[in-house]
Coordinates of C-alpha atoms in Angstrom, one line a residue:
M1 CA 47.1 207.2 1.7
A2 CA 45.5 210.1 3.5
K3 CA 44.4 213.1 1.4
I4 CA 45.0 216.8 2.2
S5 CA 43.3 219.8 0.5
F6 CA 44.9 223.1 -0.6
E7 CA 43.1 226.3 -1.4
F8 CA 44.8 228.4 -4.2
P9 CA 44.8 232.2 -4.5
D10 CA 42.0 232.1 -7.0
G11 CA 39.7 230.3 -4.5
S12 CA 39.9 226.9 -6.2
V13 CA 40.5 223.8 -4.0
K14 CA 42.5 220.7 -5.0
E15 CA 43.2 217.5 -3.1
F16 CA 46.6 215.7 -3.0
D17 CA 48.2 212.8 -1.2
Q18 CA 49.6 213.5 2.2
G19 CA 53.4 214.1 1.8
V20 CA 53.1 216.0 -1.5
T21 CA 55.6 218.8 -2.0
T22 CA 55.1 222.3 -3.3
E23 CA 57.2 221.3 -6.4
D24 CA 54.7 218.4 -7.0
I25 CA 51.8 220.7 -6.7
A26 CA 53.4 223.2 -9.1
K27 CA 54.0 220.4 -11.6
S28 CA 50.4 219.4 -11.4
I29 CA 49.5 222.8 -12.7
S30 CA 52.1 223.3 -15.4
I31 CA 55.7 222.4 -16.2
S32 CA 56.6 226.0 -16.8
L33 CA 55.3 227.0 -13.3
A34 CA 57.3 224.2 -11.7
K35 CA 60.5 225.5 -13.4
K36 CA 59.9 228.9 -11.9
S37 CA 58.9 227.7 -8.5
V38 CA 61.4 228.1 -5.6
A39 CA 59.3 227.7 -2.4
G40 CA 55.8 227.4 -1.1
K41 CA 53.7 229.4 1.3
I42 CA 51.3 227.5 3.4
D43 CA 48.9 229.6 5.4
G44 CA 51.3 232.5 5.0
K45 CA 54.4 230.5 6.2
M46 CA 57.3 229.9 3.8
V47 CA 58.3 226.2 3.2
E48 CA 61.0 224.5 1.2
I49 CA 60.1 223.5 -2.4
D50 CA 60.8 219.9 -1.6
L51 CA 59.4 219.7 1.9
P52 CA 56.7 216.9 2.3
L53 CA 53.5 218.5 3.5
E54 CA 51.5 216.8 6.2
K55 CA 48.6 219.3 6.4
G56 CA 46.6 221.2 3.9
G57 CA 45.7 224.9 3.9
K58 CA 45.9 228.0 1.8
I59 CA 48.8 227.7 -0.6
E60 CA 50.8 230.1 -2.8
I61 CA 53.5 229.0 -5.2
V62 CA 56.5 231.3 -4.7
T63 CA 58.3 231.9 -8.0
K64 CA 61.7 233.4 -9.0
D65 CA 60.2 236.6 -10.2
T66 CA 58.8 237.7 -6.8
E67 CA 60.3 239.4 -3.8
D68 CA 59.9 236.2 -1.8
G69 CA 61.5 234.2 -4.6
L70 CA 64.6 236.4 -4.6
K71 CA 64.8 236.2 -0.8
V72 CA 64.9 232.4 -1.0
L73 CA 67.8 232.6 -3.4
R74 CA 69.7 235.0 -1.2
Q75 CA 69.0 232.9 1.9
T76 CA 70.5 230.0 0.0
A77 CA 73.5 232.0 -1.0
S78 CA 74.0 233.1 2.6
Q79 CA 74.0 229.4 3.7
L80 CA 76.7 228.6 1.0
L81 CA 78.7 231.7 2.2
K82 CA 78.7 230.4 5.8
A83 CA 79.7 226.9 4.6
A84 CA 82.6 228.4 2.6
L85 CA 83.7 230.5 5.6
A86 CA 83.5 227.5 7.9
D87 CA 85.7 225.5 5.5
Q88 CA 88.3 228.3 5.1
F89 CA 88.4 229.4 8.8
N90 CA 88.3 226.7 11.5
N91 CA 87.8 229.2 14.3
I92 CA 85.0 231.3 12.8
Q93 CA 81.7 232.1 14.6
F94 CA 78.5 233.3 13.0
G95 CA 76.1 236.1 14.1
E96 CA 73.0 237.1 12.3
S97 CA 72.5 236.4 8.6
T98 CA 69.8 238.4 6.8
S99 CA 68.5 238.9 3.3
D100 CA 66.5 241.9 2.1
E101 CA 65.8 243.9 -1.1
D102 CA 69.4 245.2 -1.2
G103 CA 71.1 241.8 -1.0
F104 CA 72.2 239.8 2.1
F105 CA 74.8 239.8 4.8
V106 CA 76.4 237.4 7.2
D107 CA 77.9 238.5 10.5
T108 CA 81.1 236.7 11.5
D109 CA 83.6 236.7 14.4
K110 CA 87.1 235.2 14.5
R111 CA 89.3 234.8 17.6
D112 CA 92.5 235.8 15.8
S113 CA 91.6 238.5 13.2
Q114 CA 88.4 239.3 11.3
V115 CA 87.7 238.3 7.7
S116 CA 89.3 240.9 5.4
A117 CA 88.1 242.2 2.0
D118 CA 91.3 240.7 0.6
E119 CA 90.2 237.2 1.6
L120 CA 86.8 237.4 -0.2
P121 CA 88.1 236.1 -3.5
Q122 CA 89.2 232.8 -1.8
V123 CA 85.8 232.5 -0.2
E124 CA 84.1 233.0 -3.6
E125 CA 86.3 230.2 -5.0
R126 CA 84.9 227.8 -2.4
I127 CA 81.3 228.9 -3.2
N128 CA 81.9 228.5 -6.9
K129 CA 83.1 225.0 -6.3
M130 CA 79.9 224.1 -4.4
V131 CA 77.8 225.6 -7.2
S132 CA 79.7 223.8 -10.0
D133 CA 79.5 220.5 -8.0
N134 CA 75.8 221.2 -7.4
V135 CA 76.2 220.4 -3.7
K136 CA 72.9 219.3 -2.1
I137 CA 71.4 221.4 0.7
E138 CA 69.6 219.0 3.0
R139 CA 67.1 220.2 5.7
K140 CA 67.7 218.8 9.2
V141 CA 65.4 219.2 12.1
L142 CA 67.1 219.0 15.5
S143 CA 65.7 219.1 19.0
L144 CA 66.5 222.3 21.0
E145 CA 68.9 220.3 23.1
D146 CA 70.7 218.8 20.1
A147 CA 70.8 222.2 18.4
L148 CA 72.5 223.8 21.3
K149 CA 75.1 221.0 21.4
Q150 CA 75.7 221.5 17.7
V151 CA 76.5 225.2 18.2
D152 CA 78.3 224.7 21.5
G153 CA 81.1 227.3 21.8
D154 CA 79.5 229.9 19.6
P155 CA 77.5 232.3 21.9
Y156 CA 75.9 234.1 18.9
Q157 CA 74.5 230.9 17.3
A158 CA 73.4 229.7 20.7
K159 CA 71.3 232.8 21.2
L160 CA 69.8 232.5 17.7
V161 CA 69.0 228.9 18.3
N162 CA 66.9 229.8 21.3
E163 CA 65.2 232.6 19.4
L164 CA 64.4 230.5 16.3
A165 CA 63.2 227.3 18.1
E166 CA 59.6 226.4 17.4
D167 CA 57.9 223.7 19.5
G168 CA 61.3 222.6 20.8
Q169 CA 62.7 222.1 17.3
V170 CA 65.3 224.0 15.2
V171 CA 65.9 223.8 11.5
F172 CA 69.5 223.3 10.3
Y173 CA 70.9 222.8 6.7
Q174 CA 73.6 220.3 5.8
I175 CA 76.0 221.4 3.1
G176 CA 78.8 218.8 2.7
D177 CA 80.5 218.6 6.1
Y178 CA 78.9 221.9 7.3
L179 CA 75.8 221.8 9.4
G180 CA 74.5 225.3 10.0
L181 CA 71.5 227.0 11.6
G182 CA 68.8 227.8 9.1
E183 CA 67.5 231.4 9.2
G184 CA 65.1 231.2 6.3
V185 CA 63.9 228.8 3.6
V186 CA 66.5 227.8 1.0
L187 CA 66.7 225.9 -2.2
P188 CA 67.7 222.2 -2.2
E189 CA 70.7 222.5 -4.6
A190 CA 73.6 224.9 -4.9
K191 CA 73.4 225.3 -8.6
A192 CA 70.8 228.1 -8.4
V193 CA 73.4 230.4 -6.9
K194 CA 75.4 231.1 -10.0
E195 CA 75.0 234.9 -10.2
Y196 CA 76.2 236.3 -6.9
K197 CA 78.9 238.7 -5.6
L198 CA 80.6 239.2 -2.3
L199 CA 80.6 243.0 -2.0
S200 CA 82.4 244.3 1.1
V201 CA 83.1 244.0 4.8
A202 CA 82.3 246.3 7.6
G203 CA 82.1 246.3 11.4
A204 CA 78.7 245.8 13.0
Y205 CA 77.9 245.4 16.7
W206 CA 76.1 242.2 17.7
E207 CA 72.4 243.0 17.9
G208 CA 73.2 246.6 17.0
K209 CA 74.2 247.5 20.5
S210 CA 77.5 249.4 21.1
S211 CA 77.9 247.5 24.4
N212 CA 78.1 244.2 22.6
P213 CA 81.1 242.8 20.7
M214 CA 82.0 244.2 17.2
L215 CA 81.5 241.6 14.5
Q216 CA 82.6 241.6 10.9
R217 CA 79.7 241.9 8.5
I218 CA 80.1 240.5 5.0
F219 CA 77.8 242.1 2.4
A220 CA 76.8 240.3 -0.7
T221 CA 74.0 240.0 -3.3
A222 CA 72.6 237.3 -5.6
F223 CA 70.2 237.2 -8.6
Y224 CA 68.7 234.5 -10.8
K225 CA 69.9 236.2 -14.0
K226 CA 73.4 237.5 -14.9
A227 CA 71.9 240.7 -16.5
D228 CA 70.2 241.5 -13.2
L229 CA 73.4 241.1 -11.3
E230 CA 75.4 243.2 -13.7
E231 CA 72.8 246.0 -13.6
D232 CA 72.8 245.9 -9.8
L233 CA 76.6 246.1 -9.6
K234 CA 76.5 249.0 -12.1
R235 CA 73.9 250.7 -9.8
R236 CA 76.1 250.1 -6.8
Q237 CA 79.1 251.6 -8.5
E238 CA 77.1 254.7 -9.3
A239 CA 75.8 254.8 -5.7
K240 CA 79.3 254.5 -4.4
E241 CA 80.4 257.5 -6.5
R242 CA 77.5 259.5 -5.0
D243 CA 77.8 258.2 -1.4
H244 CA 77.5 261.4 0.7
R245 CA 80.0 260.0 3.2
V246 CA 82.7 259.6 0.6
I247 CA 82.0 262.9 -1.1
G248 CA 81.8 264.6 2.3
N249 CA 85.3 263.4 3.1
K250 CA 86.7 264.4 -0.3
L251 CA 85.2 267.9 -0.2
D252 CA 85.8 268.3 3.6
L253 CA 82.2 268.9 4.4
F254 CA 81.7 267.0 7.6
F255 CA 83.0 264.1 9.7
V256 CA 81.7 261.7 12.3
D257 CA 84.2 260.2 14.8
P258 CA 82.8 257.3 16.9
K259 CA 85.7 257.9 19.4
V260 CA 84.1 261.3 20.4
G261 CA 80.5 260.5 19.7
A262 CA 78.9 258.0 17.3
G263 CA 76.1 259.6 15.2
L264 CA 77.2 263.1 16.0
A265 CA 78.2 265.2 13.0
Y266 CA 81.0 267.8 13.0
W267 CA 80.4 270.3 10.2
M268 CA 83.6 271.6 8.6
P269 CA 83.6 275.2 7.2
N270 CA 82.5 274.0 3.7
G271 CA 79.7 271.8 5.0
A272 CA 78.6 274.5 7.5
T273 CA 78.4 277.0 4.6
I274 CA 76.0 274.7 2.7
R275 CA 73.9 274.1 5.8
R276 CA 73.8 277.9 6.6
V277 CA 72.6 278.7 3.0
V278 CA 69.8 276.0 3.3
E279 CA 68.8 277.3 6.8
R280 CA 68.6 280.9 5.7
Y281 CA 66.6 279.9 2.6
I282 CA 64.1 277.9 4.6
I283 CA 63.7 280.6 7.3
D284 CA 63.1 283.3 4.6
K285 CA 60.6 281.1 2.8
E286 CA 58.7 280.4 6.0
L287 CA 58.7 284.1 7.1
A288 CA 57.3 285.1 3.7
N289 CA 54.6 282.5 4.1
G290 CA 53.3 283.7 7.5
Y291 CA 55.3 281.6 9.9
Q292 CA 56.6 283.1 13.2
H293 CA 60.1 281.7 13.9
V294 CA 60.9 280.8 17.5
I295 CA 63.8 279.3 19.4
T296 CA 63.0 276.8 22.2
P297 CA 65.2 274.8 24.6
V298 CA 66.7 271.5 23.7
L299 CA 65.8 270.2 27.2
M300 CA 62.2 269.7 28.5
N301 CA 60.7 268.2 31.6
L302 CA 60.0 264.5 31.0
D303 CA 56.4 265.0 32.2
A304 CA 55.6 266.9 29.0
Y305 CA 56.5 263.9 26.9
K306 CA 54.5 261.6 29.1
K307 CA 51.5 263.9 28.6
S308 CA 52.0 264.0 24.9
G309 CA 52.4 260.2 24.6
H310 CA 55.8 260.3 23.1
W311 CA 57.4 258.7 26.1
Q312 CA 55.0 255.7 26.0
H313 CA 55.4 255.2 22.2
Y314 CA 59.0 256.1 21.6
R315 CA 60.9 255.7 24.9
E316 CA 63.2 253.2 23.3
D317 CA 64.3 255.8 20.8
M318 CA 64.8 258.5 23.4
F319 CA 67.9 259.1 25.6
P320 CA 67.6 258.3 29.3
P321 CA 66.2 261.2 31.4
M322 CA 68.6 263.3 33.4
D323 CA 67.7 263.2 37.1
M324 CA 68.3 266.7 38.5
G325 CA 68.2 265.4 42.1
D326 CA 65.2 267.4 43.2
G327 CA 62.5 265.3 41.7
E328 CA 62.8 267.0 38.3
E329 CA 63.7 264.8 35.3
L330 CA 64.8 266.6 32.1
E331 CA 64.8 264.9 28.7
L332 CA 66.8 265.7 25.6
R333 CA 63.9 266.4 23.3
P334 CA 63.3 263.9 20.5
M335 CA 60.7 266.1 18.8
N336 CA 59.6 269.8 19.0
C337 CA 55.8 269.5 19.2
P338 CA 55.5 270.0 23.0
S339 CA 57.8 273.0 22.8
H340 CA 55.6 274.8 20.2
I341 CA 52.6 273.9 22.2
Q342 CA 54.1 275.9 25.1
I343 CA 54.5 278.9 22.8
F344 CA 50.8 278.7 21.9
K345 CA 49.8 278.3 25.5
H346 CA 51.9 281.3 26.8
H347 CA 49.1 283.8 25.8
I348 CA 45.4 283.7 25.6
R349 CA 44.7 283.2 21.9
S350 CA 41.9 284.6 19.7
Y351 CA 40.3 283.2 16.6
R352 CA 41.8 286.2 14.8
E353 CA 45.3 284.8 15.3
L354 CA 44.4 281.5 13.6
P355 CA 45.8 279.9 11.6
M356 CA 48.9 280.6 13.9
R357 CA 52.0 279.2 12.2
I358 CA 55.1 278.5 14.4
A359 CA 58.4 277.3 12.9
E360 CA 61.8 276.5 14.2
L361 CA 65.0 274.9 13.1
G362 CA 64.8 272.7 16.2
M363 CA 67.6 270.5 17.5
M364 CA 66.5 267.1 18.6
H365 CA 68.2 263.9 19.9
R366 CA 67.2 260.3 19.3
Y367 CA 68.9 257.2 20.5
E368 CA 69.7 255.3 17.3
K369 CA 71.4 252.0 17.7
S370 CA 75.1 252.1 16.7
G371 CA 74.5 249.6 13.9
A372 CA 71.9 251.8 12.3
L373 CA 74.0 255.0 12.2
S374 CA 75.1 256.1 8.8
G375 CA 76.9 259.4 7.9
L376 CA 74.4 262.2 8.0
Q377 CA 71.4 260.1 7.2
R378 CA 71.1 258.3 10.5
V379 CA 72.4 260.4 13.4
R380 CA 71.7 260.9 17.1
E381 CA 71.6 264.7 17.0
M382 CA 69.6 266.4 14.3
T383 CA 68.0 269.8 13.5
L384 CA 64.5 269.5 12.1
N385 CA 62.9 272.0 9.8
D386 CA 59.8 271.9 11.9
G387 CA 56.5 273.8 11.9
H388 CA 53.2 273.6 13.7
T389 CA 50.1 275.4 12.8
F390 CA 47.2 275.9 15.2
L391 CA 43.9 276.4 13.4
K392 CA 40.1 276.0 13.3
L393 CA 38.3 273.0 11.8
D394 CA 37.1 275.0 8.8
Q395 CA 40.7 276.1 8.0
I396 CA 42.2 272.6 7.7
Q397 CA 41.8 272.0 4.0
D398 CA 42.9 275.5 2.9
E399 CA 46.0 275.4 5.2
F400 CA 46.9 271.9 3.9
K401 CA 46.8 273.1 0.4
K402 CA 49.0 276.1 1.3
V403 CA 51.6 273.9 3.0
L404 CA 51.6 271.6 0.0
G405 CA 52.1 274.5 -2.3
L406 CA 55.0 275.7 -0.3
M407 CA 56.6 272.3 -0.4
V408 CA 56.4 272.1 -4.2
E409 CA 57.9 275.6 -4.4
V410 CA 60.8 274.5 -2.3
Y411 CA 61.3 271.3 -4.4
K412 CA 61.5 273.5 -7.5
D413 CA 64.2 275.7 -6.1
F414 CA 66.3 272.7 -5.1
D415 CA 65.5 271.0 -8.5
I416 CA 63.9 268.0 -6.8
K417 CA 61.6 266.2 -9.3
N418 CA 61.5 262.5 -8.4
Y419 CA 58.9 262.4 -5.6
H420 CA 55.4 261.0 -5.0
F421 CA 52.7 261.4 -2.3
R422 CA 51.7 258.8 0.3
L423 CA 48.6 259.3 2.5
S424 CA 49.3 257.4 5.7
Y425 CA 46.3 256.1 7.7
R426 CA 46.1 254.3 11.0
D427 CA 45.7 250.5 11.2
P428 CA 42.3 250.3 13.0
K429 CA 43.2 246.9 14.4
N430 CA 46.3 248.3 16.2
T431 CA 44.6 249.7 19.3
E432 CA 47.9 249.9 21.2
K433 CA 49.8 252.2 18.8
Y434 CA 47.0 254.6 17.7
F435 CA 45.1 257.2 19.7
D436 CA 41.6 255.7 20.4
D437 CA 39.1 258.1 18.9
E438 CA 37.2 256.6 16.0
E439 CA 35.4 259.9 15.1
M440 CA 38.7 261.8 15.0
W441 CA 40.4 259.4 12.7
S442 CA 37.5 259.2 10.3
K443 CA 37.2 263.0 10.2
S444 CA 40.9 263.8 9.8
Q445 CA 41.6 261.0 7.2
S446 CA 38.7 262.1 5.0
M447 CA 39.9 265.8 5.3
L448 CA 43.4 265.0 4.0
K449 CA 42.0 262.7 1.3
G450 CA 39.5 265.4 0.3
A451 CA 42.2 268.0 0.0
M452 CA 44.4 265.8 -2.2
D453 CA 41.4 265.0 -4.4
D454 CA 40.6 268.7 -4.7
L455 CA 44.1 269.4 -5.8
G456 CA 43.9 266.6 -8.4
L457 CA 47.2 265.0 -7.2
D458 CA 48.1 261.3 -7.5
Y459 CA 48.8 259.5 -4.3
V460 CA 49.0 256.1 -2.7
E461 CA 47.3 255.1 0.5
A462 CA 49.2 253.3 3.2
E463 CA 47.3 251.8 6.2
G464 CA 49.4 251.6 9.4
E465 CA 51.9 254.3 8.5
A466 CA 50.2 257.2 10.3
A467 CA 51.6 258.9 13.4
F468 CA 50.1 257.7 16.7
Y469 CA 48.1 260.9 17.0
G470 CA 46.8 261.4 13.5
P471 CA 47.0 260.7 9.7
K472 CA 49.6 262.3 7.5
L473 CA 50.7 263.0 4.0
D474 CA 54.3 261.9 3.4
V475 CA 56.3 263.1 0.4
Q476 CA 58.5 260.2 -0.7
T477 CA 61.7 260.6 -2.7
Y478 CA 64.6 258.4 -3.7
T479 CA 68.2 258.9 -2.6
A480 CA 71.0 258.5 -5.2
M481 CA 71.6 255.1 -3.5
G482 CA 68.1 254.1 -4.7
N483 CA 66.5 254.0 -1.2
E484 CA 63.1 255.5 -0.6
E485 CA 62.8 257.9 2.2
T486 CA 60.4 260.5 3.5
L487 CA 61.5 264.0 2.5
S488 CA 58.5 266.1 3.8
T489 CA 55.4 265.5 5.9
I490 CA 52.1 267.1 6.8
Q491 CA 50.3 265.6 9.8
L492 CA 46.9 266.4 11.3
D493 CA 46.6 266.2 15.1
F494 CA 43.4 266.3 17.2
M495 CA 45.0 264.5 20.1
L496 CA 47.7 266.8 21.5
P497 CA 45.4 269.9 21.7
E498 CA 43.1 267.7 23.8
R499 CA 45.9 266.4 26.0
F500 CA 47.4 269.8 26.6
D501 CA 44.0 271.4 27.0
L502 CA 44.6 274.1 24.3
H503 CA 42.0 276.7 23.7
Y504 CA 41.3 279.8 21.6
V505 CA 38.6 282.4 22.1
G506 CA 36.1 282.2 19.3
E507 CA 33.8 284.9 17.7
D508 CA 31.2 283.9 20.3
G509 CA 33.5 284.7 23.2
E510 CA 33.6 281.1 24.2
E511 CA 36.6 278.8 24.4
H512 CA 37.2 276.3 21.5
R513 CA 39.7 273.6 20.9
P514 CA 42.1 274.2 18.0
V515 CA 43.4 271.5 15.6
M516 CA 47.2 271.1 15.3
M517 CA 49.0 270.6 12.0
H518 CA 52.6 269.3 12.1
R519 CA 54.7 269.8 9.0
G520 CA 58.3 269.6 7.9
L521 CA 59.4 270.9 4.5
V522 CA 62.8 269.3 4.1
S523 CA 63.2 266.8 7.0
T524 CA 66.3 267.4 9.1
M525 CA 69.3 269.5 8.0
E526 CA 71.5 266.4 8.3
R527 CA 69.3 264.1 6.1
F528 CA 68.5 266.8 3.6
I529 CA 72.1 267.8 3.0
A530 CA 73.1 264.2 2.7
Y531 CA 70.4 263.9 0.1
L532 CA 71.6 267.0 -1.8
I533 CA 75.3 265.8 -1.7
E534 CA 74.2 262.5 -3.4
V535 CA 71.8 264.1 -5.9
Y536 CA 74.4 266.7 -7.0
K537 CA 77.3 264.3 -6.6
G538 CA 79.1 267.0 -4.7
A539 CA 78.8 269.5 -7.6
F540 CA 76.5 271.9 -5.9
P541 CA 74.7 274.6 -7.9
T542 CA 76.3 278.0 -7.5
W543 CA 73.8 279.3 -5.0
L544 CA 74.5 276.3 -2.7
A545 CA 78.2 275.8 -3.4
P546 CA 80.5 276.4 -0.3
K547 CA 83.0 278.1 -2.6
Q548 CA 81.5 279.7 -5.6
V549 CA 84.6 281.3 -7.2
K550 CA 88.3 280.5 -7.2
V551 CA 90.6 283.3 -8.5
I552 CA 94.0 282.1 -9.8
P553 CA 96.6 284.6 -10.9
V554 CA 99.0 283.5 -13.6
S555 CA 101.8 284.9 -11.4
M556 CA 101.1 285.9 -7.8
E557 CA 104.1 288.3 -7.9
K558 CA 102.9 290.1 -11.1
Y559 CA 99.1 289.8 -11.0
G560 CA 98.4 289.1 -7.4
D561 CA 97.2 292.6 -6.6
Y562 CA 94.7 292.4 -9.5
A563 CA 93.5 289.0 -8.4
K564 CA 92.9 290.4 -4.9
E565 CA 91.1 293.3 -6.3
V566 CA 88.7 291.0 -8.3
N567 CA 88.3 288.9 -5.2
S568 CA 87.4 291.9 -3.0
K569 CA 84.8 293.1 -5.4
L570 CA 83.1 289.7 -5.6
A571 CA 83.3 289.2 -1.8
A572 CA 81.7 292.7 -1.2
L573 CA 78.7 291.4 -3.2
G574 CA 78.3 288.4 -1.0
I575 CA 79.9 286.0 -3.4
R576 CA 81.9 283.2 -1.7
T577 CA 85.4 283.6 -3.3
S578 CA 89.1 283.2 -2.5
V579 CA 92.4 283.7 -4.2
D580 CA 94.6 280.6 -4.7
D581 CA 98.1 282.0 -4.0
R582 CA 99.9 278.7 -3.7
N583 CA 103.2 278.4 -5.5
E584 CA 102.1 275.7 -7.9
K585 CA 101.8 275.3 -11.6
M586 CA 98.7 276.8 -13.3
G587 CA 97.5 273.5 -14.6
Y588 CA 97.6 271.9 -11.1
L589 CA 95.6 274.8 -9.6
I590 CA 92.9 274.7 -12.3
R591 CA 92.6 270.9 -11.9
D592 CA 92.4 271.3 -8.1
A593 CA 89.5 273.8 -8.5
Q594 CA 87.7 271.3 -10.8
T595 CA 88.4 268.4 -8.3
N596 CA 86.8 270.5 -5.5
K597 CA 83.8 271.2 -7.8
I598 CA 84.0 274.9 -7.6
P599 CA 81.4 276.4 -10.0
Y600 CA 83.6 279.2 -11.4
T601 CA 87.4 279.3 -11.8
I602 CA 88.8 282.7 -12.8
V603 CA 92.3 283.1 -14.2
V604 CA 93.9 286.5 -14.4
G605 CA 97.1 287.5 -16.2
E606 CA 98.5 290.5 -18.0
S607 CA 95.8 290.9 -20.7
E608 CA 93.0 290.5 -18.1
M609 CA 94.6 293.0 -15.8
N610 CA 95.1 295.6 -18.6
S611 CA 91.5 295.3 -19.9
N612 CA 89.7 294.8 -16.5
Q613 CA 88.6 291.3 -17.6
V614 CA 88.6 287.8 -16.3
S615 CA 89.1 284.4 -18.0
V616 CA 86.2 282.3 -16.7
R617 CA 86.0 278.5 -16.7
K618 CA 82.8 276.8 -15.5
Y619 CA 82.9 273.5 -13.6
G620 CA 82.8 270.5 -15.9
E621 CA 83.7 272.5 -19.0
Q622 CA 87.1 272.4 -20.9
D623 CA 87.0 275.9 -22.5
S624 CA 87.4 279.3 -20.9
E625 CA 85.6 282.5 -21.8
S626 CA 86.9 286.1 -21.5
L627 CA 84.5 288.5 -19.9
S628 CA 84.6 291.9 -18.5
L629 CA 84.5 291.8 -14.7
D630 CA 81.2 293.6 -14.7
D631 CA 79.7 291.1 -17.2
F632 CA 81.0 288.2 -15.0
I633 CA 79.4 289.7 -11.9
K634 CA 76.1 290.1 -13.7
E635 CA 76.3 286.4 -14.9
I636 CA 77.1 284.9 -11.5
Q637 CA 74.5 287.1 -9.6
E638 CA 71.9 285.9 -12.1
D639 CA 73.0 282.3 -11.6
I640 CA 72.7 282.6 -7.8
S641 CA 69.4 284.5 -7.8
N642 CA 67.6 282.0 -10.0
Y643 CA 68.9 279.0 -7.9
S644 CA 71.2 278.0 -10.8
R645 CA 68.3 276.8 -12.9
E646 CA 68.6 276.7 -16.7
K647 CA 67.6 279.9 -18.3

C-alpha cells in the first residue's frame, strides 16, 4: 500500500498508509488524544475525523477543547437540527446555517407558516431521539448536477450548493432518511450532541438584504460538557436582563420601527435626556482640553470621499449618492474627516496654531444590511463623538498621551473599568486595502508603540486591524452581553493631509505638511448609550438618570402644595424631578418609582410638611430616611457633582 507523510506542528514527520484517518493518526500518538479528537486539519483545511486521507501534508489534530473543536460540535448539532425539522415539517426549506463563538443558527422557510418558538420543544424531542439512538452521520459526495437535483425546489439550498461546490463536487450528510447539504465538518455520530439547547427564533432576511424574503432564524447552542452549557445559559439569562433593547422599551428610552426606517432610532424624552447629558459632558470635557467645537453639514460632495479614499474602500457601506441633476452628486456622510479637513483648509494656518484640535458630535449615515441591525448598537444613522487634531511631527507623541489621558478620565467618570488596549497595524501583504507608503507606516506604527511603551501601558498588537490610512490604538471593552467592541480609538494619518494638500506655515516661513490624528472618546452616541444601558442595567447613576427624583404626596389634596413646593425648589437647581399626582395607593406609586429605577423617591406627608423635611428612599433600598429639605438638596447635589461615585 502506498505511503503518505504528515508534518506535525512540532516539525516532526511521520509516515502512514494511504487511506489513514485523522482518528487513526491520533491513536498512534496516544489513546487520550484520540478520545479528545473531533477533526483534522490538513494544510489548514478541516476534514472529518473518519475521512480516509489520500494525500499527506501539514496536519493538526483538532480537539474538543479548542475553538475549532467546539465549532465541529455545533456544526454537527445544526445538521441534526435540520434533520429534525425536515422530519417534523414536510414543506420546510433551509437557508444558511452557521456556527460561531456564540452558538449556531439555522435559517428556515415554510410555505404555510414559519416555525414558532412553541414548536421548539417538539423539535428538541426529535433531536434527543437521534442522540439516544446514536444515529450515524454519513458523509456523501455528490456531483454538482446530482446535488442540484437533490435540493430541487429549494431556491436557498440551490444557491448554497453552487457556492459550496469544489471541483464540481458537493458534500452532503446522510442522517437517517434525511440527506442535507454540508456547510462544515461534522462528527460521525449523533451521541456527541448531548448538551445543546434551542434558544429562540427571529426573522432574518435571506443573505441579509431587505429586498430578499424574510426567513425564520432558529438560534441554538451546544457544548461538550453539561456544566459549560449551564454556565452559558446562565450568562444568556443575565444578558437578556441587561439587553438594552428590552430595557429601552421598559423605561421608554427609544424605539426603532422598521416600518418607518430600519436602523433609525427615535429617542423618547427619557432617552433624549440621557443622551443630552452625555453630549453636554463630552463637549465640556473637550472644550476644557483645548478642542474647538464645530458643526458641519451632513451632506458633502461625493468627490471629497473619492479624494479621501473612503469611496473606494467603503462604498458598499455608504448610501447611494444623490444626483442633483446638474452634475453634482451629494453623499450622506459616512465619516467626518473630510468635513474637518475643510475647516482646517478654510484659513492659512500657522505653526503657532498647532496642535489644532477640532471636535464635533457629527451625524453620519452608513448602509448596514438589515440582518445586521440591532437596537442602538448597529444603526444606519449615528452621531459620532469625533475629533481631529492637526499637528507637527514632533508633537505626535505628546498629543497621543494627552488624548489617552482624556480617555481614561472619561472612563473614570462613567465608571468604566473593564477595558484593554489594542495597537492595530496594517497587514503589509494586503496592498489593496492599505495606503502604499512603507516609510509612513514604519514611522507612524513605531510612534504609537513608543508612546504606549513610554506610558508603561499593557497592550496587544493586531496586524491587519489598522485603518486604510494609518495605524491606530483601539480601546476594547466588553458589553454586558459579553461581546467585545471598540469603545474609543486614536488613529494616526499621514495620507489624508497629502491627498488634500494640507499645509501650515512653519517658523521658517515655508509651507509644511501637518499630520492628522483622528480620535473618538466614546464611539457614537447610539452605541455608547446602548453600552451604558446594559452596564447599569437601566439603573443609571443619579447624574445620568433621566428622572432623578419622584415626589409623592401622601395625599394630593392635603399635601400637594408642599409636594409642588419641594419639586419647584429642586427643579430650580437643575434637578430632574416631578410630582406623582396620580390617584393611586401609596405602595403602588413607590413600587412604580422603583420599577422605573428613579434614584430618589421622596414621600411627603403631614410631619414632613410641618418640619420642612422629606422622607427619602434610594433606588434599590427598602428603608427610608427623614432629612431636612436643605440636607437632601446638599446630598443629591454632591451625588450629581461627583458622578455618583462612592464617597
